[in-house]
Tab-separated table of C-alpha atoms and ligand atoms in Angstrom:
chain	number	residue	atom	x	y	z
G	642	MET	CA	78.483	81.570	137.683
G	643	GLU	CA	78.609	79.683	140.927
G	644	LYS	CA	78.048	81.753	143.989
G	645	LYS	CA	80.771	82.259	146.502
G	646	ILE	CA	79.882	80.730	149.851
G	647	ILE	CA	80.396	82.820	152.954
G	648	LEU	CA	80.077	81.624	156.532
G	649	SER	CA	80.548	83.357	159.812
G	650	GLY	CA	79.537	82.962	163.412
G	651	ILE	CA	79.508	84.775	166.717
G	652	LYS	CA	79.292	83.471	170.251
G	653	PRO	CA	76.186	84.477	172.174
G	654	THR	CA	78.154	85.596	175.211
G	655	GLY	CA	77.336	89.165	176.127
G	656	ILE	CA	76.299	92.025	173.911
G	657	PRO	CA	78.625	92.782	171.001
G	658	THR	CA	80.630	95.974	171.147
G	659	LEU	CA	80.985	98.706	168.593
G	660	GLY	CA	84.276	96.991	167.737
G	661	ASN	CA	82.497	93.711	166.906
G	662	TYR	CA	80.003	95.667	164.857
G	663	ILE	CA	82.515	97.618	162.785
G	664	GLY	CA	85.035	94.787	162.561
G	665	ALA	CA	82.599	92.010	161.721
G	666	LEU	CA	78.806	92.294	161.932
G	667	ARG	CA	78.457	95.229	159.592
G	668	ASN	CA	80.463	93.381	156.983
G	669	TRP	CA	78.203	90.378	157.325
G	670	ARG	CA	75.407	92.592	156.135
G	671	LEU	CA	77.478	94.029	153.302
G	672	MET	CA	78.514	90.599	152.060
G	673	GLN	CA	74.942	89.631	151.232
G	674	GLN	CA	75.321	90.432	147.545
G	675	ASP	CA	74.069	88.638	144.503
G	676	ASP	CA	77.226	86.702	143.807
G	677	ASN	CA	77.508	85.465	147.412
G	678	TYR	CA	75.497	82.979	149.414
G	679	CYS	CA	75.918	83.596	153.128
G	680	TYR	CA	75.348	81.393	156.151
G	681	TYR	CA	75.359	83.089	159.534
G	682	MET	CA	75.156	81.378	162.877
G	683	VAL	CA	75.111	81.937	166.600
G	684	ALA	CA	77.860	79.706	167.992
G	685	ASP	CA	76.186	78.443	171.142
G	686	LEU	CA	78.346	75.298	171.339
G	687	HIS	CA	81.434	77.470	171.483
G	688	ALA	CA	79.900	79.392	174.364
G	689	LEU	CA	80.086	76.255	176.525
G	690	THR	CA	83.867	76.433	176.744
G	691	VAL	CA	83.536	78.824	179.652
G	692	ARG	CA	81.239	78.160	182.623
G	693	ASN	CA	77.696	79.018	181.742
G	694	VAL	CA	74.292	79.498	183.279
G	695	PRO	CA	71.779	77.499	181.195
G	696	GLU	CA	68.916	79.992	181.326
G	697	GLU	CA	71.245	82.835	180.399
G	698	LEU	CA	72.671	80.928	177.463
G	699	ARG	CA	69.186	80.236	176.144
G	700	GLN	CA	68.180	83.857	176.406
G	701	GLN	CA	71.445	85.269	175.053
G	702	THR	CA	71.347	82.950	172.058
G	703	ARG	CA	67.951	84.250	170.982
G	704	SER	CA	68.924	87.766	171.703
G	705	MET	CA	72.056	87.449	169.566
G	706	ALA	CA	70.023	86.062	166.684
G	707	ALA	CA	67.654	89.037	166.934
G	708	LEU	CA	70.587	91.406	167.034
G	709	LEU	CA	72.110	89.872	163.907
G	710	MET	CA	68.880	90.450	162.044
G	711	ALA	CA	68.764	93.976	163.400
G	712	CYS	CA	72.277	94.505	162.022
G	713	GLY	CA	70.918	93.759	158.571
G	714	ILE	CA	71.158	90.032	158.074
G	715	ASP	CA	68.234	89.143	155.884
G	716	PRO	CA	67.066	85.620	156.686
G	717	GLU	CA	65.151	85.434	153.405
G	718	ARG	CA	68.456	85.617	151.657
G	719	SER	CA	70.990	84.142	154.077
G	720	PRO	CA	70.203	81.204	156.347
G	721	LEU	CA	70.515	82.369	159.956
G	722	PHE	CA	70.693	79.576	162.502
G	723	ILE	CA	71.867	78.384	165.885
G	724	GLN	CA	74.962	76.159	165.724
G	725	SER	CA	73.590	73.456	168.031
G	726	HIS	CA	70.441	73.110	165.899
G	727	VAL	CA	72.592	71.605	163.153
G	728	HIS	CA	73.980	68.457	164.752
G	729	GLN	CA	76.281	67.746	161.813
G	730	HIS	CA	78.856	70.303	163.005
G	731	ALA	CA	79.753	68.302	166.099
G	732	GLU	CA	80.031	65.089	164.077
G	733	LEU	CA	82.354	66.563	161.507
G	734	SER	CA	84.348	68.077	164.317
G	735	TRP	CA	85.335	64.570	165.455
G	736	LEU	CA	86.729	63.661	162.052
G	737	LEU	CA	88.630	66.916	161.842
G	738	GLY	CA	90.010	66.487	165.337
G	739	CYS	CA	91.656	63.320	164.116
G	740	THR	CA	93.348	65.359	161.373
G	741	THR	CA	94.605	68.095	163.694
G	742	TYR	CA	97.851	67.995	165.646
G	743	MET	CA	98.075	68.987	169.276
G	744	GLY	CA	101.074	71.085	168.297
G	745	GLU	CA	98.792	73.215	166.135
G	746	LEU	CA	96.251	73.711	168.881
G	747	ASN	CA	99.014	74.553	171.343
G	748	ARG	CA	99.934	77.502	169.170
G	749	MET	CA	96.485	79.127	169.169
G	750	THR	CA	96.796	82.477	170.871
G	751	GLN	CA	93.151	82.526	171.937
G	752	PHE	CA	93.653	79.237	173.768
G	753	LYS	CA	96.707	80.622	175.531
G	754	ASP	CA	94.890	83.830	176.483
G	755	LYS	CA	91.776	82.070	177.687
G	756	SER	CA	93.652	79.471	179.698
G	757	ALA	CA	95.507	82.253	181.431
G	758	LYS	CA	92.229	84.009	182.154
G	759	HIS	CA	90.276	80.934	183.274
G	760	ALA	CA	93.063	79.042	184.970
G	761	ASP	CA	90.545	77.084	187.047
G	762	ASN	CA	88.701	75.776	183.981
G	763	ILE	CA	91.107	74.827	181.223
G	764	ASN	CA	88.796	72.254	179.716
G	765	ALA	CA	89.310	70.123	176.637
G	766	GLY	CA	86.576	72.073	174.822
G	767	LEU	CA	88.585	75.249	175.145
G	768	TYR	CA	91.470	73.383	173.564
G	769	THR	CA	89.535	71.831	170.667
G	770	TYR	CA	87.472	74.983	170.085
G	771	PRO	CA	89.256	75.744	166.792
G	772	VAL	CA	88.494	72.242	165.487
G	773	LEU	CA	84.762	72.779	165.965
G	774	MET	CA	85.170	76.142	164.304
G	775	ALA	CA	86.887	74.444	161.349
G	776	ALA	CA	83.900	72.095	161.121
G	777	ASP	CA	81.526	75.100	161.110
G	778	ILE	CA	83.382	76.492	158.142
G	779	LEU	CA	84.234	73.394	156.125
G	780	ILE	CA	80.807	71.812	156.408
G	781	TYR	CA	79.297	74.557	154.204
G	782	GLY	CA	82.116	74.606	151.689
G	783	ALA	CA	82.726	78.234	152.629
G	784	HIS	CA	85.169	80.075	150.389
G	785	GLN	CA	85.359	83.091	152.624
G	786	VAL	CA	85.012	83.670	156.343
G	787	PRO	CA	84.596	87.276	157.442
G	788	VAL	CA	86.118	87.652	160.909
G	789	GLY	CA	87.731	90.161	163.186
G	790	ASP	CA	91.476	89.825	163.482
G	791	ASP	CA	91.363	87.742	166.676
G	792	GLN	CA	89.789	84.855	164.719
G	793	LYS	CA	92.134	84.929	161.752
G	794	GLN	CA	94.436	82.311	163.211
G	795	HIS	CA	91.499	79.946	163.647
G	796	VAL	CA	90.470	80.323	160.019
G	797	GLU	CA	94.047	79.656	158.966
G	798	LEU	CA	93.970	76.463	160.987
G	799	ALA	CA	90.744	75.486	159.202
G	800	ARG	CA	92.586	75.968	155.906
G	801	ASN	CA	95.404	73.716	157.008
G	802	ILE	CA	93.006	71.050	158.216
G	803	ALA	CA	91.127	71.170	154.896
G	804	ILE	CA	94.313	70.874	152.868
G	805	ARG	CA	95.627	68.025	154.985
G	806	PHE	CA	92.336	66.129	154.865
G	807	ASN	CA	92.079	66.591	151.084
G	808	ASN	CA	95.623	65.322	150.624
G	809	ALA	CA	95.031	62.295	152.783
G	810	PHE	CA	91.556	61.272	151.617
G	811	GLY	CA	90.905	63.015	148.310
G	812	GLU	CA	89.211	66.293	147.414
G	813	THR	CA	86.536	66.853	150.065
G	814	PHE	CA	86.658	70.366	151.442
G	815	VAL	CA	86.832	73.820	149.955
G	816	VAL	CA	89.895	75.579	151.347
G	817	PRO	CA	88.533	78.721	153.020
G	818	GLU	CA	90.163	82.090	153.443
G	819	PRO	CA	89.672	84.660	156.171
G	820	VAL	CA	88.399	88.046	155.055
G	821	MET	CA	89.180	90.986	157.194
G	822	PRO	CA	87.533	94.354	156.803
G	823	LYS	CA	89.747	96.764	154.863
G	824	PHE	CA	89.063	99.212	157.560
G	825	GLY	CA	88.340	99.007	161.263
G	826	ALA	CA	89.360	95.381	161.883
G	827	ARG	CA	90.768	96.552	165.184
G	828	ILE	CA	88.736	99.097	167.054
G	829	MET	CA	90.619	99.877	170.230
G	830	GLY	CA	89.370	100.382	173.776
G	831	LEU	CA	88.309	103.899	174.697
G	832	GLN	CA	90.172	103.855	178.009
G	833	ASP	CA	93.143	101.848	176.826
G	834	PRO	CA	93.525	102.581	173.122
G	835	GLU	CA	96.558	100.331	172.835
G	836	HIS	CA	94.349	97.279	173.308
G	837	LYS	CA	91.392	96.019	171.368
G	838	MET	CA	87.927	97.113	172.484
G	839	SER	CA	86.541	94.224	174.516
G	840	LYS	CA	83.197	93.562	176.139
G	841	THR	CA	84.994	91.830	178.985
G	842	ASP	CA	86.869	95.026	179.861
G	843	THR	CA	86.374	95.547	183.596
G	844	ASN	CA	85.832	99.251	182.973
G	845	PRO	CA	82.563	99.725	181.025
G	846	ASN	CA	83.790	103.123	179.844
G	847	GLY	CA	86.335	101.238	177.772
G	848	TYR	CA	83.792	99.916	175.314
G	849	ILE	CA	80.559	100.867	173.594
G	850	SER	CA	77.972	98.101	173.754
G	851	LEU	CA	75.676	97.920	170.749
G	852	LEU	CA	72.766	98.356	173.122
G	853	ASP	CA	74.111	101.347	175.060
G	854	ASP	CA	71.754	104.314	175.337
G	855	PRO	CA	72.669	107.329	173.218
G	856	ALA	CA	73.335	109.350	176.368
G	857	VAL	CA	75.710	106.680	177.629
G	858	ILE	CA	77.499	106.591	174.282
G	859	THR	CA	78.035	110.342	174.370
G	860	LYS	CA	79.358	110.135	177.907
G	861	LYS	CA	81.763	107.292	177.118
G	862	PHE	CA	83.254	109.142	174.159
G	863	LYS	CA	83.639	112.263	176.261
G	864	LYS	CA	85.750	110.239	178.683
G	865	ALA	CA	87.813	108.549	175.959
G	866	VAL	CA	91.556	108.659	176.534
G	867	THR	CA	93.464	110.742	173.968
G	868	ASP	CA	96.706	112.722	174.148
G	869	CYS	CA	97.949	116.279	174.621
G	870	GLU	CA	98.875	117.059	171.010
G	871	PRO	CA	97.411	120.353	169.798
G	872	THR	CA	96.032	119.055	166.488
G	873	ILE	CA	93.833	116.198	165.362
G	874	ALA	CA	95.770	113.914	163.039
G	875	TYR	CA	96.148	110.286	162.141
G	876	ALA	CA	99.714	109.555	163.151
G	877	GLU	CA	102.032	106.887	164.492
G	878	GLY	CA	101.652	106.382	168.217
G	879	ARG	CA	98.536	108.551	168.617
G	880	TYR	CA	96.433	105.543	169.573
G	881	GLY	CA	93.457	107.288	171.114
G	882	CYS	CA	93.151	109.905	168.404
G	883	ASN	CA	93.616	107.360	165.595
G	884	ASN	CA	90.957	105.170	167.112
G	885	LEU	CA	88.390	107.977	167.314
G	886	LEU	CA	89.111	108.957	163.724
G	887	THR	CA	88.788	105.345	162.594
G	888	ILE	CA	85.412	105.002	164.309
G	889	TYR	CA	84.325	108.281	162.747
G	890	CYS	CA	85.269	107.078	159.261
G	891	ALA	CA	83.629	103.693	159.783
G	892	CYS	CA	80.333	105.280	160.818
G	893	THR	CA	80.244	108.104	158.273
G	894	GLY	CA	81.791	106.336	155.281
G	895	LYS	CA	84.376	109.108	154.971
G	896	THR	CA	88.007	108.510	154.106
G	897	MET	CA	90.696	109.260	156.659
G	898	ASP	CA	91.783	112.348	154.686
G	899	GLU	CA	88.256	113.715	154.697
G	900	ALA	CA	87.926	112.998	158.406
G	901	VAL	CA	91.148	114.769	159.291
G	902	LYS	CA	90.006	117.739	157.214
G	903	ASP	CA	86.676	117.825	159.091
G	904	PHE	CA	88.590	118.449	162.315
G	905	GLU	CA	91.205	120.905	161.138
G	906	GLY	CA	91.705	123.497	163.818
G	907	CYS	CA	89.395	121.656	166.241
G	908	GLY	CA	90.122	120.209	169.649
G	909	TYR	CA	89.228	116.842	171.089
G	910	GLY	CA	85.876	118.101	172.395
G	911	ARG	CA	84.603	118.586	168.840
G	912	LEU	CA	86.018	115.284	167.632
G	913	LYS	CA	84.526	113.318	170.509
G	914	GLY	CA	81.122	114.933	170.046
G	915	ALA	CA	81.130	114.215	166.323
G	916	VAL	CA	82.226	110.618	166.787
G	917	ALA	CA	79.482	110.033	169.343
G	918	GLU	CA	76.907	111.504	166.973
G	919	ALA	CA	78.075	109.352	164.078
G	920	VAL	CA	78.001	106.216	166.199
G	921	ILE	CA	74.523	106.971	167.522
G	922	ALA	CA	73.209	107.580	164.006
G	923	GLU	CA	74.594	104.232	162.953
G	924	ILE	CA	73.392	102.091	165.836
G	925	GLU	CA	70.121	103.663	166.953
G	926	PRO	CA	68.183	102.048	164.083
G	927	VAL	CA	69.835	98.721	164.961
G	928	GLN	CA	68.615	99.036	168.548
G	929	ARG	CA	65.063	99.799	167.502
G	930	GLU	CA	64.931	96.886	165.097
G	931	TYR	CA	66.446	94.579	167.735
G	932	ARG	CA	63.663	95.297	170.199
G	933	ARG	CA	60.995	94.800	167.576
G	934	ILE	CA	62.356	91.405	166.495
G	935	LEU	CA	62.982	90.140	170.012
G	936	ASP	CA	59.367	90.910	170.916
G	937	ASP	CA	58.065	88.857	168.006
G	938	ARG	CA	58.694	85.399	169.403
G	939	GLU	CA	56.928	83.482	166.719
G	940	TYR	CA	58.708	85.223	163.881
G	941	LEU	CA	62.142	84.743	165.441
G	942	ASP	CA	61.535	81.058	166.158
G	943	GLY	CA	60.308	80.574	162.600
G	944	VAL	CA	63.395	82.207	161.105
G	945	LEU	CA	65.750	80.081	163.202
G	946	LYS	CA	63.912	76.869	162.430
G	947	LYS	CA	63.981	77.493	158.706
G	948	GLY	CA	67.611	78.601	158.854
G	949	ALA	CA	68.624	75.386	160.628
G	950	GLU	CA	66.781	73.281	158.065
G	951	GLN	CA	68.490	74.996	155.159
G	952	ALA	CA	71.871	74.737	156.848
G	953	ALA	CA	71.406	71.081	157.785
G	954	GLU	CA	70.619	70.135	154.228
G	955	ARG	CA	73.948	71.465	153.030
G	956	ALA	CA	75.829	70.235	156.100
G	957	GLN	CA	74.591	66.675	155.726
G	958	LYS	CA	75.941	66.449	152.189
G	959	THR	CA	79.435	67.414	153.264
G	960	LEU	CA	79.253	65.132	156.273
G	961	ASP	CA	78.236	62.161	154.110
G	962	LEU	CA	81.111	62.805	151.743
G	963	ALA	CA	83.650	63.180	154.562
G	964	PHE	CA	82.420	60.016	156.313
G	965	SER	CA	82.703	58.072	153.132
G	966	ARG	CA	86.151	59.466	152.339
G	967	VAL	CA	87.610	58.248	155.630
G	968	GLY	CA	86.008	54.820	155.264
G	969	LEU	CA	83.045	55.142	157.600
G	970	ARG	CA	80.518	54.313	154.887
L	1074	LIG	N1	85.050	81.780	167.383
L	1074	LIG	C1	84.270	82.859	166.853
L	1074	LIG	C2	84.299	84.020	167.842
L	1074	LIG	O1	84.610	83.848	168.990
L	1074	LIG	C3	82.859	82.444	166.600
L	1074	LIG	C4	82.768	81.362	165.582
L	1074	LIG	C5	82.408	80.083	165.814
L	1074	LIG	C6	83.029	81.490	164.201
L	1074	LIG	N2	82.418	79.382	164.661
L	1074	LIG	C7	82.797	80.199	163.645
L	1074	LIG	C8	83.447	82.535	163.371
L	1074	LIG	C9	82.981	79.947	162.283
L	1074	LIG	C10	83.641	82.276	162.012
L	1074	LIG	C11	83.403	81.004	161.491
L	1074	LIG	O2	83.978	85.114	167.478
C-alpha cells in the first residue's frame, strides 16, 4: 500500500504555546505511523512577512527545529528541514501565484487580521503568504496537512489551487486536505477564554509558553479566569472552565466525562492545580530534550542538512513536472 504523505510547518517566530502544542505539534508526533510518511518544516520564509531581526531569525529557526524534535518528531523517520533550505518551494510558489486570484487572497482572514495589526507594513509577502504555503504543501504531494484551525482556510486555498491547476494543465498535484485534531484544536487564552491562546498576547499570563518554568505554569493557571458557578462542568458559555477541562483531557488522555467526574464536588482551586500538574508532566520532558538537542550543534545541523536533502529530492520532481505542464520545459 502506498503511504499517505503528510506535511506541516510552523513559523519560527517566538516560542510555541501550549495551544500550539495541543492543537498541532503533538499531533505531528502522533501522525508518524507506519502508513504515513511525514515531512515537517520550519517556515522561515513565512517569518519574513513581518519585520525581522536577522540574528534573531537565525537563532529562532534552529531553536524551533530543536523544539520540534523535542516534541517527538523523529528525523530518522520523518524529514525535518528548514523551508529556505529547499529552494524549490519559492519557485513553485511563482507558478501557483499565477493560478491564484487576488479575490481569493483578499478573503484570507489571516491577511485581514495581520494587515490590521501591522498597518505600517502591509507588504506583498503578507498578501501572497498563502500561495507560498500552497507550494509547501503541493510540492510534496501531501494528502493531509495537520494544522490548527487558524490555518484551515489556507489549506483549503491550497486545495483550490491544486484543483484549478490540474484542470488547466493536467493531473499534477495531489489535492490535500486539512486535518484538525479531534480535540483541542482551539485552546483558549487563560485571561480571555473567549479568544484563542496566543503567544502575541500582551499579557503573558494569558498563555503558557512551551518553555515556561513549572513554577510559572502553576502560577499562570492559578490566575486563569473562570466564572462564579458552584460546580465544575463542561457547559455552553463557561469558556474558562471548558478550556481548563479541555487542557486537562488533552494532557491526561481522559475523556471529558471522566474529567468532569474527577472534579465532582471540587472548586476551581483543585481543578487549576490538577491542570497545572498535568501540563507540567506533559511538557517537562519536552523542555529537557529541547535543551539537550540545542546544545548538540553538530547533531542538529546534521539532521537539518539531511532533512533538506531528502525534501529537495521529492520537491524537485514535482517542480519539474509542474514546469513542464505549464510549458516551461
Ligand atoms: N502558516 C503556518 C503557520 O503560521 C506555517 C506554515 C507554513 C505551514 N507553511 C505551511 C503549515 C505548510 C502547514 C503547511 O502556522
